[in-house]
């Protein structure tokens, strides 16, 4: 019930998040009051140690113990909390609030009388730059795997013969004079069809002349021709659009990550995805809806709590 109280929010807009933050603040004060009343402040280092690698902090064990000792002289009613405002931004596949750095500097100055610098990396542009740099190696790796499948399909197609147009004979005008209306032509005598000889089961070599094709062909292409009676031809010619798009995607993949600006890297990331998706769709290679996703949530280095003792 306590976790539900801390996590629930009505909507994902700013009001829902801010209301949840205020509830979490009140709960932290209540937990602190309970720990202090029950004499559990010395157990705080052990409580933090129970996270066992699921949380990172820059405070040492002795510093954490010192904070616990300091808390003995802090009354819950004297605890005040402040929230820094900012603006919402969808990055890293989530909605984030990027704090107003000018307001942060002023808030710290007003409360603690300390001058601090703005965090240059906590801006929207810096976050977007980091996101595209996180996407690039994932997209590159996934593109290389998909392009290998594309190349295998194109190589198999390249082993087939290229169709050649059948030449049509040029009609030659007849030199025989046309018969006059007065001349009568007698119909040619009809001839009876020659009966086709019956071929017994397990027929001899004459069966080939009767339309029976041998099946003992080791070449797959010739086997297919023998079974269907049709020759399989190339679908993707070397100078065609599919090979051109494949070569373009290979070059884009090799150059990914060399772009100088965030905008160029974002465009390169998106273009490579679009081209590989198009190739796979054309050649019938399935890609899941999460194929290009950056699963950074499993990286524990993002779950950090840093304390500035100044």
Coordinates of C-alpha atoms in Angstrom, one line a residue:
X1 CA 0.0 0.0 0.0
X2 CA 2.9 2.4 0.8
X3 CA 4.6 1.8 -2.5
X4 CA 1.3 2.3 -4.4
X5 CA 0.8 5.6 -2.5
X6 CA 4.3 6.7 -3.5
X7 CA 4.0 5.6 -7.2
X8 CA 0.5 6.3 -8.2
X9 CA -0.2 9.5 -10.3
X10 CA -3.2 10.8 -12.1
X11 CA -2.0 11.4 -15.7
X12 CA 1.5 11.8 -16.9
X13 CA 1.4 15.6 -17.2
X14 CA 3.3 17.9 -14.9
X15 CA 0.5 18.1 -12.3
X16 CA 0.5 14.3 -11.9
X17 CA 4.2 14.1 -11.5
X18 CA 4.5 17.1 -9.1
X19 CA 1.7 15.7 -6.9
X20 CA 3.5 12.4 -6.7
X21 CA 6.8 14.1 -5.8
X22 CA 5.1 16.0 -2.9
X23 CA 3.7 12.7 -1.6
X24 CA 7.1 11.1 -1.7
X25 CA 8.6 14.1 0.2
X26 CA 6.0 13.7 2.9
X27 CA 6.6 10.0 3.1
X28 CA 10.4 10.5 3.4
X29 CA 9.9 12.8 6.4
X30 CA 7.5 10.3 7.9
X31 CA 10.0 7.4 7.5
X32 CA 12.8 9.6 9.0
X33 CA 10.5 10.4 12.0
X34 CA 9.7 6.7 12.5
X35 CA 13.4 5.6 12.2
X36 CA 14.4 8.3 14.7
X37 CA 11.6 7.4 17.2
X38 CA 12.6 3.7 17.1
X39 CA 16.3 4.4 17.5
X40 CA 17.1 2.9 14.1
X41 CA 19.4 5.7 12.8
X42 CA 22.5 3.6 13.3
X43 CA 21.0 0.9 11.0
X44 CA 20.9 3.2 7.9
X45 CA 24.2 2.1 6.5
X46 CA 23.0 -1.5 6.6
X47 CA 19.7 -0.6 5.0
X48 CA 21.5 1.0 2.1
X49 CA 23.8 -2.0 1.8
X50 CA 20.8 -4.2 1.3
X51 CA 20.4 -2.7 -2.2
X52 CA 23.4 -4.8 -3.2
X53 CA 24.6 -3.2 -6.4
X54 CA 21.2 -1.9 -7.5
X55 CA 22.0 1.6 -6.4
X56 CA 25.1 3.7 -6.8
X57 CA 26.1 6.6 -4.5
X58 CA 29.3 8.5 -4.1
X59 CA 29.0 8.5 -0.3
X60 CA 31.3 6.2 1.7
X61 CA 30.2 4.1 4.6
X62 CA 31.7 6.6 7.1
X63 CA 30.0 9.5 5.4
X64 CA 26.6 7.8 5.5
X65 CA 27.2 7.0 9.2
X66 CA 28.0 10.7 9.8
X67 CA 24.8 11.7 8.1
X68 CA 22.9 9.3 10.3
X69 CA 24.5 10.8 13.4
X70 CA 23.7 14.3 12.2
X71 CA 20.1 13.3 11.9
X72 CA 19.8 12.8 15.7
X73 CA 19.7 16.6 16.1
X74 CA 17.2 17.2 13.2
X75 CA 13.6 17.5 14.1
X76 CA 11.1 16.3 11.4
X77 CA 9.1 19.5 11.7
X78 CA 12.2 21.6 10.8
X79 CA 12.7 19.7 7.5
X80 CA 11.9 21.8 4.4
X81 CA 12.0 20.6 0.8
X82 CA 12.2 22.5 -2.5
X83 CA 11.4 21.4 -6.0
X84 CA 13.2 22.8 -9.0
X85 CA 11.1 23.5 -12.0
X86 CA 11.8 22.8 -15.6
X87 CA 10.3 21.6 -18.8
X88 CA 9.2 18.2 -20.0
X89 CA 11.1 16.5 -22.8
X90 CA 10.6 13.0 -24.4
X91 CA 14.1 11.6 -24.5
X92 CA 15.6 8.1 -23.9
X93 CA 12.1 6.7 -24.7
X94 CA 10.7 8.4 -21.5
X95 CA 9.4 11.8 -20.4
X96 CA 12.0 13.7 -18.4
X97 CA 11.8 17.0 -16.6
X98 CA 15.0 19.0 -17.4
X99 CA 15.6 21.4 -14.5
X100 CA 16.0 25.2 -15.1
X101 CA 19.7 25.6 -14.4
X102 CA 19.4 29.3 -13.7
X103 CA 16.7 28.7 -11.2
X104 CA 18.7 25.9 -9.6
X105 CA 21.7 28.2 -9.1
X106 CA 19.5 30.9 -7.5
X107 CA 17.7 28.4 -5.3
X108 CA 20.9 27.0 -3.8
X109 CA 22.2 30.6 -3.3
X110 CA 19.0 31.6 -1.5
X111 CA 18.9 28.6 0.8
X112 CA 22.6 27.8 1.5
X113 CA 24.3 31.0 0.4
X114 CA 26.6 28.9 -1.9
X115 CA 27.5 29.9 -5.4
X116 CA 27.4 26.9 -7.8
X117 CA 27.9 26.5 -11.5
X118 CA 25.1 25.5 -13.9
X119 CA 25.1 21.8 -15.1
X120 CA 25.9 22.2 -18.8
X121 CA 25.1 18.5 -19.6
X122 CA 21.6 18.7 -18.1
X123 CA 20.1 20.8 -20.9
X124 CA 17.7 19.6 -23.6
X125 CA 20.4 19.9 -26.3
X126 CA 22.9 18.0 -24.3
X127 CA 20.4 15.2 -23.5
X128 CA 19.5 14.9 -27.2
X129 CA 23.2 14.7 -28.2
X130 CA 23.7 12.0 -25.6
X131 CA 20.6 10.1 -26.8
X132 CA 21.8 10.1 -30.5
X133 CA 25.2 8.9 -29.4
X134 CA 23.6 6.1 -27.4
X135 CA 21.5 5.1 -30.4
X136 CA 24.3 5.1 -33.0
X137 CA 26.2 2.0 -31.8
X138 CA 23.0 0.0 -31.3
X139 CA 21.7 0.9 -34.8
X140 CA 25.1 0.1 -36.4
X141 CA 25.2 -3.3 -34.8
X142 CA 21.6 -4.2 -35.7
X143 CA 22.0 -2.8 -39.2
X144 CA 25.1 -4.9 -39.8
X145 CA 23.2 -8.1 -38.8
X146 CA 20.2 -7.3 -41.0
X147 CA 22.4 -6.3 -44.0
X148 CA 24.2 -9.7 -43.7
X149 CA 20.8 -11.4 -44.2
X150 CA 20.1 -9.0 -47.1
X151 CA 23.4 -9.9 -48.8
X152 CA 22.7 -13.6 -48.5
X153 CA 19.4 -13.1 -50.3
X154 CA 21.0 -11.0 -53.0
X155 CA 23.8 -13.5 -53.5
X156 CA 21.4 -16.3 -53.9
X157 CA 19.5 -14.3 -56.5
X158 CA 22.7 -13.4 -58.3
X159 CA 23.4 -17.1 -58.9
X160 CA 20.4 -17.2 -61.2
X161 CA 20.6 -16.4 -65.0
X162 CA 19.7 -13.0 -66.2
X163 CA 16.6 -13.2 -68.6
X164 CA 17.3 -12.3 -72.2
X165 CA 14.6 -11.1 -74.5
X166 CA 13.6 -13.6 -77.3
X167 CA 14.3 -12.1 -80.7
X168 CA 11.2 -11.8 -82.9
X169 CA 11.7 -12.6 -86.7
X170 CA 11.1 -9.8 -89.1
X171 CA 8.2 -10.7 -91.4
X172 CA 9.2 -11.2 -95.0
X173 CA 6.6 -10.0 -97.6
X174 CA 5.3 -12.9 -99.8
X175 CA 6.4 -12.9 -103.5
X176 CA 3.6 -15.3 -104.6
X177 CA 0.8 -13.7 -106.5
X178 CA -2.6 -13.7 -104.7
X179 CA -5.2 -16.1 -106.4
X180 CA -7.8 -14.4 -108.5
X181 CA -11.5 -14.8 -107.5
X182 CA -12.1 -16.9 -110.5
X183 CA -9.6 -19.5 -109.5
X184 CA -10.9 -22.2 -107.2
X185 CA -8.7 -24.0 -104.7
X186 CA -9.4 -27.5 -103.7
X187 CA -9.1 -28.4 -100.0
X188 CA -6.1 -30.5 -99.0
X189 CA -6.9 -34.1 -98.2
X190 CA -7.2 -34.8 -94.4
X191 CA -4.7 -37.0 -92.7
X192 CA -5.3 -39.2 -89.7
X193 CA -3.2 -38.5 -86.6
X194 CA -0.4 -40.9 -85.8
X195 CA -1.2 -42.8 -82.6
X196 CA 1.2 -42.1 -79.7
X197 CA 2.9 -45.3 -78.5
X198 CA 2.3 -46.3 -74.9
X199 CA 5.2 -46.2 -72.6
X200 CA 5.2 -48.9 -69.9
X201 CA 6.0 -48.3 -66.2
X202 CA 9.8 -47.9 -65.7
X203 CA 10.0 -46.8 -69.3
X204 CA 13.2 -46.8 -71.3
X205 CA 15.3 -43.9 -72.7
X206 CA 12.6 -43.3 -75.3
X207 CA 10.4 -41.8 -72.5
X208 CA 12.4 -38.6 -72.6
X209 CA 11.1 -38.1 -76.1
X210 CA 7.5 -38.6 -74.8
X211 CA 7.9 -35.7 -72.3
X212 CA 9.2 -37.5 -69.2
X213 CA 12.0 -35.6 -67.5
X214 CA 14.6 -37.4 -65.3
X215 CA 14.7 -36.4 -61.6
X216 CA 18.2 -37.5 -60.8
X217 CA 19.7 -34.0 -61.1
X218 CA 22.1 -32.8 -58.4
X219 CA 22.1 -29.1 -59.3
X220 CA 19.2 -27.4 -57.4
X221 CA 18.5 -25.0 -60.2
X222 CA 18.4 -27.8 -62.8
X223 CA 16.3 -29.9 -60.5
X224 CA 13.8 -27.0 -60.3
X225 CA 13.8 -26.7 -64.1
X226 CA 13.3 -30.5 -64.4
X227 CA 10.3 -30.5 -62.0
X228 CA 8.6 -27.3 -63.2
X229 CA 9.8 -27.1 -66.7
X230 CA 10.6 -23.4 -66.1
X231 CA 13.9 -21.5 -65.7
X232 CA 14.3 -19.3 -62.6
X233 CA 15.7 -15.9 -63.5
X234 CA 17.2 -13.1 -61.4
X235 CA 14.8 -10.6 -59.8
X236 CA 17.4 -8.0 -58.6
X237 CA 19.7 -7.0 -61.4
X238 CA 23.2 -5.6 -60.5
X239 CA 22.4 -2.2 -61.7
X240 CA 18.9 -2.2 -60.3
X241 CA 17.4 -0.2 -57.4
X242 CA 17.6 -3.0 -54.7
X243 CA 21.4 -3.4 -55.2
X244 CA 21.8 0.3 -55.2
X245 CA 19.9 0.7 -51.9
X246 CA 21.9 -2.1 -50.4
X247 CA 25.2 -0.5 -51.3
X248 CA 23.9 2.9 -50.0
X249 CA 23.0 1.3 -46.7
X250 CA 26.4 -0.4 -46.3
X251 CA 28.1 2.9 -46.8
X252 CA 25.8 4.6 -44.3
X253 CA 26.5 1.9 -41.8
X254 CA 30.2 2.3 -42.2
X255 CA 30.1 6.1 -41.7
X256 CA 27.6 6.1 -38.8
X257 CA 29.1 7.8 -35.8
X258 CA 31.4 10.1 -37.7
X259 CA 28.9 13.0 -37.9
X260 CA 29.9 16.2 -36.3
X261 CA 26.6 17.6 -35.1
X262 CA 23.6 16.2 -33.3
X263 CA 21.3 17.0 -36.1
X264 CA 23.5 15.2 -38.6
X265 CA 23.8 12.1 -36.4
X266 CA 20.1 12.0 -35.8
X267 CA 19.5 12.2 -39.5
X268 CA 22.0 9.5 -40.2
X269 CA 20.5 7.2 -37.5
X270 CA 17.0 7.6 -38.9
X271 CA 18.1 7.2 -42.6
X272 CA 20.0 4.0 -41.9
X273 CA 17.0 2.5 -40.1
X274 CA 14.7 3.5 -43.0
X275 CA 16.9 2.0 -45.7
X276 CA 17.5 -1.3 -43.9
X277 CA 13.8 -1.5 -43.1
X278 CA 13.0 -1.0 -46.8
X279 CA 15.5 -3.7 -47.9
X280 CA 14.2 -6.2 -45.4
X281 CA 10.6 -5.5 -46.4
X282 CA 11.4 -6.0 -50.1
X283 CA 13.3 -9.3 -49.5
X284 CA 10.9 -10.7 -46.9
X285 CA 13.2 -10.5 -43.9
X286 CA 11.2 -9.9 -40.7
X287 CA 12.3 -7.4 -38.1
X288 CA 10.5 -7.0 -34.8
X289 CA 9.0 -3.8 -33.6
X290 CA 11.7 -3.5 -30.9
X291 CA 14.6 -4.4 -33.2
X292 CA 16.1 -0.9 -33.0
X293 CA 15.4 -0.1 -29.4
X294 CA 18.1 1.0 -27.0
X295 CA 17.7 -1.0 -23.8
X296 CA 19.6 1.4 -21.6
X297 CA 17.3 0.6 -18.6
X298 CA 19.4 -2.5 -17.8
X299 CA 22.5 -0.4 -17.4
X300 CA 23.0 0.1 -13.7
X301 CA 25.3 3.0 -14.2
X302 CA 22.2 5.2 -14.9
X303 CA 20.8 4.5 -11.4
X304 CA 23.1 6.9 -9.5
X305 CA 22.6 9.1 -6.5
X306 CA 25.3 11.7 -6.1
X307 CA 25.6 13.8 -2.9
X308 CA 27.4 17.1 -2.9
X309 CA 28.5 17.7 0.7
X310 CA 29.2 21.4 0.0

